[in-house]
Structure formats: C-alpha cells, structure tokens
Amino acid sequence: MAAESSWTAKVRSATVEKFEPEDLLPDHQPAYVSSWIYVFGVLTIASLAMIILSGFVLTFEGPAWWHSSNVGHYVNSVHLWSVELFFIFMVVHLWGKFWMAAWRGKRLATWITGCLAFFASIITGFTGYIIQTNFDSQWIATQAKDGFNAMGIGAFFNTLNTGQAILLHVSLLPLVLGIIVVWHIILVRRKGVVPPMEEVDSATRSVETMEVKK
Amino acid sequence: MRFLEINLNHPAHYFTFGPFSVSAGNLAIIIFMFLIFAAALILPFPDHDEHKPQSSSREES
C-alpha cells in the first residue's frame, strides 16, 4: 500500500502539515497588537482556566463541602467570580472584535467559533446556576422548567432533574465548550490576529509603494 | 475585614424603565464592562523599548 493512501498519512497531511509550529506558538506579534483591546481574549482564556481548576476541586469535594467549610466557601467563590470575569472579559473581547470587523481576511470561521463559544458558555453557566444545591438553584430550576415547557422541550431538558443538570455542567458542556475554544484558538493562530482597518490600508499602500520602487 | 462584608440577604433592588427592568447588580456589571472597554481603547499600552530593533527588522522581512 502506498504511503499516500494510508489513513495516517492523510490525517498527517490534513492536520500536522497545516499547523506549523511557528503559527501555533509564535514568538513575535505585529506592532498593532500592542493595545489593551487585544488582551481580552487571553484574559478570557485565563478566566476559563481558573473556572476549570476550581471546578475540578468542587467536583471532587462535593456540595456538603462547598456549603459548610471555609475552604469550600472560598473555592465556590473563586468558581463564581472566575465565571463573572470570564463573561465580562468575553463580552469586551466580543465588542472589540465586532467593531474591528474581525471576520475580515478569511477569518469568518474564527468569528463563528467565537460566537458558538459564547452561546455554549451561556448554556454551561445556566446549568451551573441550577446545581448550586441551595434555595436559589431550586427557584431558578422551577422557573427554567416553566420556560422549557413553554418551548416544548421540557421532556428533553428537565431542569428539575438535578442529576441531568450536574452531568451536563461537569461533563458534556465543558467538553463541547473546550473543543470549540481550542478550535477557536487554533484558527486565531493559523489566520493571525486581525489587523486594525487603518493598518490594512497602510499595508496595502506600502506594498504598492514597494512595487513602484522595484 | 468585616467592613468589607456586604449583606446580600434581601431582595435585589431593580431599576425599571418602562418595559425594561434590570437589577442593580447586573446594571453595575454592564456599566463596568463599558468602562473597561473604553479604558482598553484609551489607555496607552506599555511600550517595550528593547524590542523596537527586532520589530523594525521584522518589518523589513
């Protein structure tokens, strides 16, 4: 069998050769990245890392621990405030990218995966609210149940089923969100950070100038 | 540190503008997001002078 026809060779050519190390882990960035508005994407990732780390601890220790012990209260608060900062940074990142039309330069897939990550984060956040195992989560779950019933999907997503909500929040949704976020980051690295609009204009002009000089 | 504690054991305060209603906590976060968005656009980013020669060489390449 020829090497080109094997599935491993096809996977290699479809993935490894397309993702060059210089693109995935660059050591230089364009000058226009020196702006605070370009920091909010990585701040969102840092918040997500804190969410995952504190979530691991909460998962292993359980509700009795995070409701009763001082350390449990602390880790529970770290999880909550990491989520708050995650959404704040992500919304500012979204605003920044929207107003610089970040889908320019064949970056539409990057923009769409960012939108998908935003929606997946909202759903994950909602399931987090209904597994707090307190009176607040009971109230939210009953209100959400009415909402889901009104949409006709209450048989599939039963917010009063705490087991379903916990499994969605700690296994399925983080997996889905994780895949989307990794995909989004890979696309950002492959396509590069979107330049400001005036940067594209000046670059076009400089290329034209260089061609005239030649 | 007790002075830092905020008693949240009461119903949330809501601002209502016609059909639009928002809690004080959510409104504070929305205003905070607008402020850091504006700050990110206005505040100068720390400049790394030692990297300037490298950046100029990149522009040439």
mmCIF file of C-alpha atoms in Angstrom:
data_model
loop_
_atom_site.group_PDB
_atom_site.id
_atom_site.type_symbol
_atom_site.label_atom_id
_atom_site.label_comp_id
_atom_site.label_asym_id
_atom_site.label_seq_id
_atom_site.Cartn_x
_atom_site.Cartn_y
_atom_site.Cartn_z
ATOM 1 C CA MET A 1 0.000 0.000 0.000
ATOM 2 C CA ALA A 2 1.356 3.370 -0.964
ATOM 3 C CA ALA A 3 2.125 5.671 1.925
ATOM 4 C CA GLU A 4 -0.083 8.429 0.478
ATOM 5 C CA SER A 5 -3.192 6.222 0.568
ATOM 6 C CA SER A 6 -2.915 5.211 4.236
ATOM 7 C CA TRP A 7 -5.266 6.984 6.628
ATOM 8 C CA THR A 8 -2.401 8.009 8.893
ATOM 9 C CA ALA A 9 -0.713 9.807 6.003
ATOM 10 C CA LYS A 10 -3.978 11.512 5.103
ATOM 11 C CA VAL A 11 -4.556 12.631 8.693
ATOM 12 C CA ARG A 12 -0.971 13.875 8.872
ATOM 13 C CA SER A 13 -1.277 15.896 5.679
ATOM 14 C CA ALA A 14 -4.698 17.222 6.783
ATOM 15 C CA THR A 15 -3.515 18.322 10.223
ATOM 16 C CA VAL A 16 0.162 18.366 11.155
ATOM 17 C CA GLU A 17 1.430 19.869 7.920
ATOM 18 C CA LYS A 18 -1.237 22.589 8.051
ATOM 19 C CA PHE A 19 -0.424 23.582 11.646
ATOM 20 C CA GLU A 20 3.131 24.852 11.532
ATOM 21 C CA PRO A 21 4.802 25.324 14.945
ATOM 22 C CA GLU A 22 5.690 28.930 14.053
ATOM 23 C CA ASP A 23 1.960 29.681 13.629
ATOM 24 C CA LEU A 24 0.752 27.785 16.697
ATOM 25 C CA LEU A 25 3.402 29.143 19.097
ATOM 26 C CA PRO A 26 4.677 32.434 17.670
ATOM 27 C CA ASP A 27 7.376 34.440 19.459
ATOM 28 C CA HIS A 28 6.571 37.724 17.707
ATOM 29 C CA GLN A 29 3.355 39.627 17.129
ATOM 30 C CA PRO A 30 2.594 42.565 14.820
ATOM 31 C CA ALA A 31 3.049 46.040 16.309
ATOM 32 C CA TYR A 32 -0.703 46.746 16.293
ATOM 33 C CA VAL A 33 -1.239 44.014 18.925
ATOM 34 C CA SER A 34 0.300 46.423 21.478
ATOM 35 C CA SER A 35 -3.124 47.603 22.625
ATOM 36 C CA TRP A 36 -5.191 46.726 25.682
ATOM 37 C CA ILE A 37 -8.152 45.724 23.481
ATOM 38 C CA TYR A 38 -6.103 42.739 22.211
ATOM 39 C CA VAL A 39 -5.588 41.476 25.782
ATOM 40 C CA PHE A 40 -9.187 40.449 26.480
ATOM 41 C CA GLY A 41 -9.073 37.197 24.505
ATOM 42 C CA VAL A 42 -6.245 35.813 26.613
ATOM 43 C CA LEU A 43 -7.891 37.200 29.779
ATOM 44 C CA THR A 44 -10.978 35.161 28.858
ATOM 45 C CA ILE A 45 -8.821 32.031 28.474
ATOM 46 C CA ALA A 46 -7.126 32.725 31.821
ATOM 47 C CA SER A 47 -10.543 33.028 33.488
ATOM 48 C CA LEU A 48 -11.636 29.766 31.849
ATOM 49 C CA ALA A 49 -8.533 28.055 33.237
ATOM 50 C CA MET A 50 -9.460 29.259 36.746
ATOM 51 C CA ILE A 51 -13.049 28.045 36.226
ATOM 52 C CA ILE A 52 -11.835 24.581 35.220
ATOM 53 C CA LEU A 53 -9.322 24.331 38.077
ATOM 54 C CA SER A 54 -11.800 25.438 40.762
ATOM 55 C CA GLY A 55 -14.475 23.249 39.120
ATOM 56 C CA PHE A 56 -12.222 20.209 39.474
ATOM 57 C CA VAL A 57 -11.905 20.859 43.221
ATOM 58 C CA LEU A 58 -15.666 21.406 43.657
ATOM 59 C CA THR A 59 -16.409 18.210 41.697
ATOM 60 C CA PHE A 60 -14.164 16.066 43.881
ATOM 61 C CA GLU A 61 -15.190 17.602 47.224
ATOM 62 C CA GLY A 62 -18.945 17.856 46.634
ATOM 63 C CA PRO A 63 -21.856 20.094 47.784
ATOM 64 C CA ALA A 64 -21.611 19.302 51.521
ATOM 65 C CA TRP A 65 -18.022 20.590 51.453
ATOM 66 C CA TRP A 66 -18.618 23.803 49.489
ATOM 67 C CA HIS A 67 -21.668 24.660 51.641
ATOM 68 C CA SER A 68 -20.140 24.038 55.070
ATOM 69 C CA SER A 69 -16.356 24.544 55.164
ATOM 70 C CA ASN A 70 -14.441 27.814 54.946
ATOM 71 C CA VAL A 71 -12.180 26.483 52.191
ATOM 72 C CA GLY A 72 -15.281 25.198 50.394
ATOM 73 C CA HIS A 73 -16.866 28.654 50.540
ATOM 74 C CA TYR A 74 -13.630 30.128 49.188
ATOM 75 C CA VAL A 75 -13.292 27.701 46.247
ATOM 76 C CA ASN A 76 -17.001 28.113 45.487
ATOM 77 C CA SER A 77 -16.492 31.894 45.380
ATOM 78 C CA VAL A 78 -13.388 31.522 43.188
ATOM 79 C CA HIS A 79 -15.515 29.468 40.762
ATOM 80 C CA LEU A 80 -18.322 32.080 40.769
ATOM 81 C CA TRP A 81 -16.085 35.127 40.354
ATOM 82 C CA SER A 82 -13.983 33.399 37.666
ATOM 83 C CA VAL A 83 -17.242 32.935 35.739
ATOM 84 C CA GLU A 84 -18.174 36.598 36.288
ATOM 85 C CA LEU A 85 -14.775 37.742 34.986
ATOM 86 C CA PHE A 86 -14.919 35.155 32.170
ATOM 87 C CA PHE A 87 -18.154 36.661 30.859
ATOM 88 C CA ILE A 88 -17.032 40.273 31.405
ATOM 89 C CA PHE A 89 -13.765 39.693 29.500
ATOM 90 C CA MET A 90 -15.527 37.686 26.789
ATOM 91 C CA VAL A 91 -18.129 40.409 26.206
ATOM 92 C CA VAL A 92 -15.439 43.127 25.962
ATOM 93 C CA HIS A 93 -13.473 40.804 23.607
ATOM 94 C CA LEU A 94 -16.682 40.385 21.545
ATOM 95 C CA TRP A 95 -17.283 44.150 21.404
ATOM 96 C CA GLY A 96 -13.678 44.794 20.358
ATOM 97 C CA LYS A 97 -13.748 42.173 17.616
ATOM 98 C CA PHE A 98 -17.178 43.284 16.389
ATOM 99 C CA TRP A 99 -16.148 46.923 15.973
ATOM 100 C CA MET A 100 -12.903 45.986 14.196
ATOM 101 C CA ALA A 101 -14.881 43.561 11.921
ATOM 102 C CA ALA A 102 -12.655 40.661 12.971
ATOM 103 C CA TRP A 103 -14.132 38.362 10.315
ATOM 104 C CA ARG A 104 -12.061 40.180 7.677
ATOM 105 C CA GLY A 105 -9.219 38.374 5.885
ATOM 106 C CA LYS A 106 -10.871 34.934 5.678
ATOM 107 C CA ARG A 107 -11.458 34.866 9.451
ATOM 108 C CA LEU A 108 -15.179 34.033 9.254
ATOM 109 C CA ALA A 109 -14.685 30.597 10.867
ATOM 110 C CA THR A 110 -12.793 32.269 13.737
ATOM 111 C CA TRP A 111 -15.705 34.671 14.271
ATOM 112 C CA ILE A 112 -18.314 31.877 14.118
ATOM 113 C CA THR A 113 -16.436 29.616 16.566
ATOM 114 C CA GLY A 114 -16.203 32.616 18.912
ATOM 115 C CA CYS A 115 -19.989 33.052 18.699
ATOM 116 C CA LEU A 116 -20.502 29.322 19.322
ATOM 117 C CA ALA A 117 -18.179 29.508 22.347
ATOM 118 C CA PHE A 118 -20.237 32.435 23.673
ATOM 119 C CA PHE A 119 -23.545 30.540 23.378
ATOM 120 C CA ALA A 120 -22.047 27.312 24.793
ATOM 121 C CA SER A 121 -20.721 29.340 27.739
ATOM 122 C CA ILE A 122 -24.185 30.780 28.435
ATOM 123 C CA ILE A 123 -25.776 27.311 28.476
ATOM 124 C CA THR A 124 -22.986 25.999 30.702
ATOM 125 C CA GLY A 125 -23.487 28.969 33.024
ATOM 126 C CA PHE A 126 -27.237 28.312 33.252
ATOM 127 C CA THR A 127 -26.672 24.656 34.221
ATOM 128 C CA GLY A 128 -24.205 25.896 36.844
ATOM 129 C CA TYR A 129 -26.874 28.101 38.415
ATOM 130 C CA ILE A 130 -29.258 25.132 38.872
ATOM 131 C CA ILE A 131 -26.707 22.810 40.514
ATOM 132 C CA GLN A 132 -25.724 25.094 43.376
ATOM 133 C CA THR A 133 -27.907 22.852 45.594
ATOM 134 C CA ASN A 134 -29.421 25.751 47.534
ATOM 135 C CA PHE A 135 -32.763 27.592 47.601
ATOM 136 C CA ASP A 136 -31.562 29.909 44.835
ATOM 137 C CA SER A 137 -30.924 26.987 42.473
ATOM 138 C CA GLN A 138 -34.323 25.457 43.339
ATOM 139 C CA TRP A 139 -36.052 28.715 42.445
ATOM 140 C CA ILE A 140 -34.093 29.087 39.166
ATOM 141 C CA ALA A 141 -34.756 25.421 38.231
ATOM 142 C CA THR A 142 -38.524 25.734 38.685
ATOM 143 C CA GLN A 143 -38.640 28.981 36.694
ATOM 144 C CA ALA A 144 -36.492 27.445 33.934
ATOM 145 C CA LYS A 145 -38.719 24.355 33.900
ATOM 146 C CA ASP A 146 -41.712 26.552 33.053
ATOM 147 C CA GLY A 147 -39.665 28.203 30.307
ATOM 148 C CA PHE A 148 -38.543 24.904 28.776
ATOM 149 C CA ASN A 149 -42.095 23.523 28.958
ATOM 150 C CA ALA A 150 -43.372 26.633 27.170
ATOM 151 C CA MET A 151 -40.828 25.995 24.395
ATOM 152 C CA GLY A 152 -41.982 22.367 24.132
ATOM 153 C CA ILE A 153 -38.601 20.850 25.050
ATOM 154 C CA GLY A 154 -39.284 20.197 28.738
ATOM 155 C CA ALA A 155 -39.245 16.423 28.136
ATOM 156 C CA PHE A 156 -35.639 16.545 26.903
ATOM 157 C CA PHE A 157 -34.192 19.181 29.247
ATOM 158 C CA ASN A 158 -35.735 18.753 32.678
ATOM 159 C CA THR A 159 -34.163 21.384 34.898
ATOM 160 C CA LEU A 160 -35.746 19.782 37.984
ATOM 161 C CA ASN A 161 -33.620 16.680 37.275
ATOM 162 C CA THR A 162 -30.518 17.680 39.238
ATOM 163 C CA GLY A 163 -28.597 14.607 38.042
ATOM 164 C CA GLN A 164 -29.099 15.621 34.408
ATOM 165 C CA ALA A 165 -28.059 19.202 35.158
ATOM 166 C CA ILE A 166 -24.911 18.091 37.001
ATOM 167 C CA LEU A 167 -23.873 15.729 34.197
ATOM 168 C CA LEU A 168 -24.459 18.458 31.620
ATOM 169 C CA HIS A 169 -22.486 21.010 33.661
ATOM 170 C CA VAL A 170 -19.449 18.927 34.656
ATOM 171 C CA SER A 171 -19.035 16.604 31.667
ATOM 172 C CA LEU A 172 -20.868 17.227 28.388
ATOM 173 C CA LEU A 173 -20.941 21.034 28.206
ATOM 174 C CA PRO A 174 -17.307 21.579 29.333
ATOM 175 C CA LEU A 175 -16.265 19.035 26.696
ATOM 176 C CA VAL A 176 -18.252 20.827 23.972
ATOM 177 C CA LEU A 177 -17.059 24.262 25.125
ATOM 178 C CA GLY A 178 -13.459 23.027 25.411
ATOM 179 C CA ILE A 179 -13.483 21.686 21.833
ATOM 180 C CA ILE A 180 -14.965 24.950 20.493
ATOM 181 C CA VAL A 181 -12.451 27.091 22.429
ATOM 182 C CA VAL A 182 -9.460 25.001 21.264
ATOM 183 C CA TRP A 183 -10.788 25.172 17.692
ATOM 184 C CA HIS A 184 -11.203 28.959 18.050
ATOM 185 C CA ILE A 185 -7.635 29.407 19.364
ATOM 186 C CA ILE A 186 -6.157 27.220 16.603
ATOM 187 C CA LEU A 187 -7.988 29.308 13.992
ATOM 188 C CA VAL A 188 -6.696 32.525 15.596
ATOM 189 C CA ARG A 189 -3.152 31.148 15.461
ATOM 190 C CA ARG A 190 -3.476 29.926 11.870
ATOM 191 C CA LYS A 191 -5.066 33.082 10.476
ATOM 192 C CA GLY A 192 -3.196 35.501 12.750
ATOM 193 C CA VAL A 193 -4.607 38.335 14.853
ATOM 194 C CA VAL A 194 -6.877 40.583 12.798
ATOM 195 C CA PRO A 195 -5.199 43.929 11.994
ATOM 196 C CA PRO A 196 -6.937 47.274 12.560
ATOM 197 C CA MET A 197 -8.656 48.636 9.461
ATOM 198 C CA GLU A 198 -6.189 51.542 9.089
ATOM 199 C CA GLU A 199 -3.305 49.017 9.343
ATOM 200 C CA VAL A 200 -4.679 47.112 6.333
ATOM 201 C CA ASP A 201 -4.959 50.369 4.369
ATOM 202 C CA SER A 202 -1.394 51.431 5.202
ATOM 203 C CA ALA A 203 -0.048 47.928 4.449
ATOM 204 C CA THR A 204 -1.763 47.970 1.078
ATOM 205 C CA ARG A 205 -0.283 51.392 0.378
ATOM 206 C CA SER A 206 3.240 50.299 1.464
ATOM 207 C CA VAL A 207 3.114 47.217 -0.768
ATOM 208 C CA GLU A 208 2.028 49.407 -3.682
ATOM 209 C CA THR A 209 4.893 51.808 -2.881
ATOM 210 C CA MET A 210 7.421 48.947 -2.766
ATOM 211 C CA GLU A 211 6.183 47.658 -6.110
ATOM 212 C CA VAL A 212 6.562 51.120 -7.625
ATOM 213 C CA LYS A 213 10.142 51.375 -6.268
ATOM 214 C CA LYS A 214 11.034 47.999 -7.792
ATOM 215 C CA MET B 1 -12.027 42.672 57.130
ATOM 216 C CA ARG B 2 -15.589 42.693 58.473
ATOM 217 C CA PHE B 3 -16.152 46.146 56.993
ATOM 218 C CA LEU B 4 -15.766 44.612 53.505
ATOM 219 C CA GLU B 5 -18.766 42.356 54.014
ATOM 220 C CA ILE B 6 -21.915 43.270 52.097
ATOM 221 C CA ASN B 7 -25.245 41.953 53.340
ATOM 222 C CA LEU B 8 -26.976 40.368 50.326
ATOM 223 C CA ASN B 9 -29.691 38.679 52.402
ATOM 224 C CA HIS B 10 -32.501 40.781 50.992
ATOM 225 C CA PRO B 11 -34.420 41.038 47.683
ATOM 226 C CA ALA B 12 -32.428 42.628 44.855
ATOM 227 C CA HIS B 13 -33.031 46.280 44.021
ATOM 228 C CA TYR B 14 -34.370 46.755 40.484
ATOM 229 C CA PHE B 15 -34.346 49.738 38.136
ATOM 230 C CA THR B 16 -37.369 49.837 35.865
ATOM 231 C CA PHE B 17 -37.593 51.921 32.692
ATOM 232 C CA GLY B 18 -40.979 51.164 31.099
ATOM 233 C CA PRO B 19 -40.870 47.551 29.842
ATOM 234 C CA PHE B 20 -37.141 47.307 30.613
ATOM 235 C CA SER B 21 -36.078 46.122 34.063
ATOM 236 C CA VAL B 22 -32.563 45.421 35.358
ATOM 237 C CA SER B 23 -31.211 44.586 38.795
ATOM 238 C CA ALA B 24 -28.709 46.937 40.433
ATOM 239 C CA GLY B 25 -26.036 44.214 40.371
ATOM 240 C CA ASN B 26 -26.455 43.480 36.673
ATOM 241 C CA LEU B 27 -26.542 47.197 35.824
ATOM 242 C CA ALA B 28 -23.297 47.721 37.768
ATOM 243 C CA ILE B 29 -21.604 44.921 35.782
ATOM 244 C CA ILE B 30 -22.861 46.315 32.447
ATOM 245 C CA ILE B 31 -21.547 49.793 33.349
ATOM 246 C CA PHE B 32 -18.238 48.206 34.455
ATOM 247 C CA MET B 33 -17.931 46.443 31.069
ATOM 248 C CA PHE B 34 -18.485 49.735 29.215
ATOM 249 C CA LEU B 35 -15.833 51.406 31.398
ATOM 250 C CA ILE B 36 -13.121 48.783 30.826
ATOM 251 C CA PHE B 37 -13.962 48.701 27.106
ATOM 252 C CA ALA B 38 -13.433 52.472 26.925
ATOM 253 C CA ALA B 39 -10.284 52.207 29.061
ATOM 254 C CA ALA B 40 -8.872 49.496 26.761
ATOM 255 C CA LEU B 41 -9.267 51.840 23.790
ATOM 256 C CA ILE B 42 -7.947 54.960 25.519
ATOM 257 C CA LEU B 43 -5.164 53.856 27.887
ATOM 258 C CA PRO B 44 -1.699 53.530 26.323
ATOM 259 C CA PHE B 45 -0.217 50.020 26.240
ATOM 260 C CA PRO B 46 3.175 49.646 28.000
ATOM 261 C CA ASP B 47 5.912 50.085 25.415
ATOM 262 C CA HIS B 48 8.874 47.698 25.320
ATOM 263 C CA ASP B 49 11.740 49.780 24.012
ATOM 264 C CA GLU B 50 14.173 46.856 23.984
ATOM 265 C CA HIS B 51 12.040 45.124 21.350
ATOM 266 C CA LYS B 52 11.990 48.036 18.932
ATOM 267 C CA PRO B 53 15.053 46.953 16.872
ATOM 268 C CA GLN B 54 13.514 43.467 16.459
ATOM 269 C CA SER B 55 10.179 44.887 15.349
ATOM 270 C CA SER B 56 11.880 47.077 12.755
ATOM 271 C CA SER B 57 13.800 44.050 11.412
ATOM 272 C CA ARG B 58 10.507 42.149 11.130
ATOM 273 C CA GLU B 59 9.006 44.948 9.114
ATOM 274 C CA GLU B 60 11.924 44.734 6.701
ATOM 275 C CA SER B 61 11.482 40.971 6.292
#
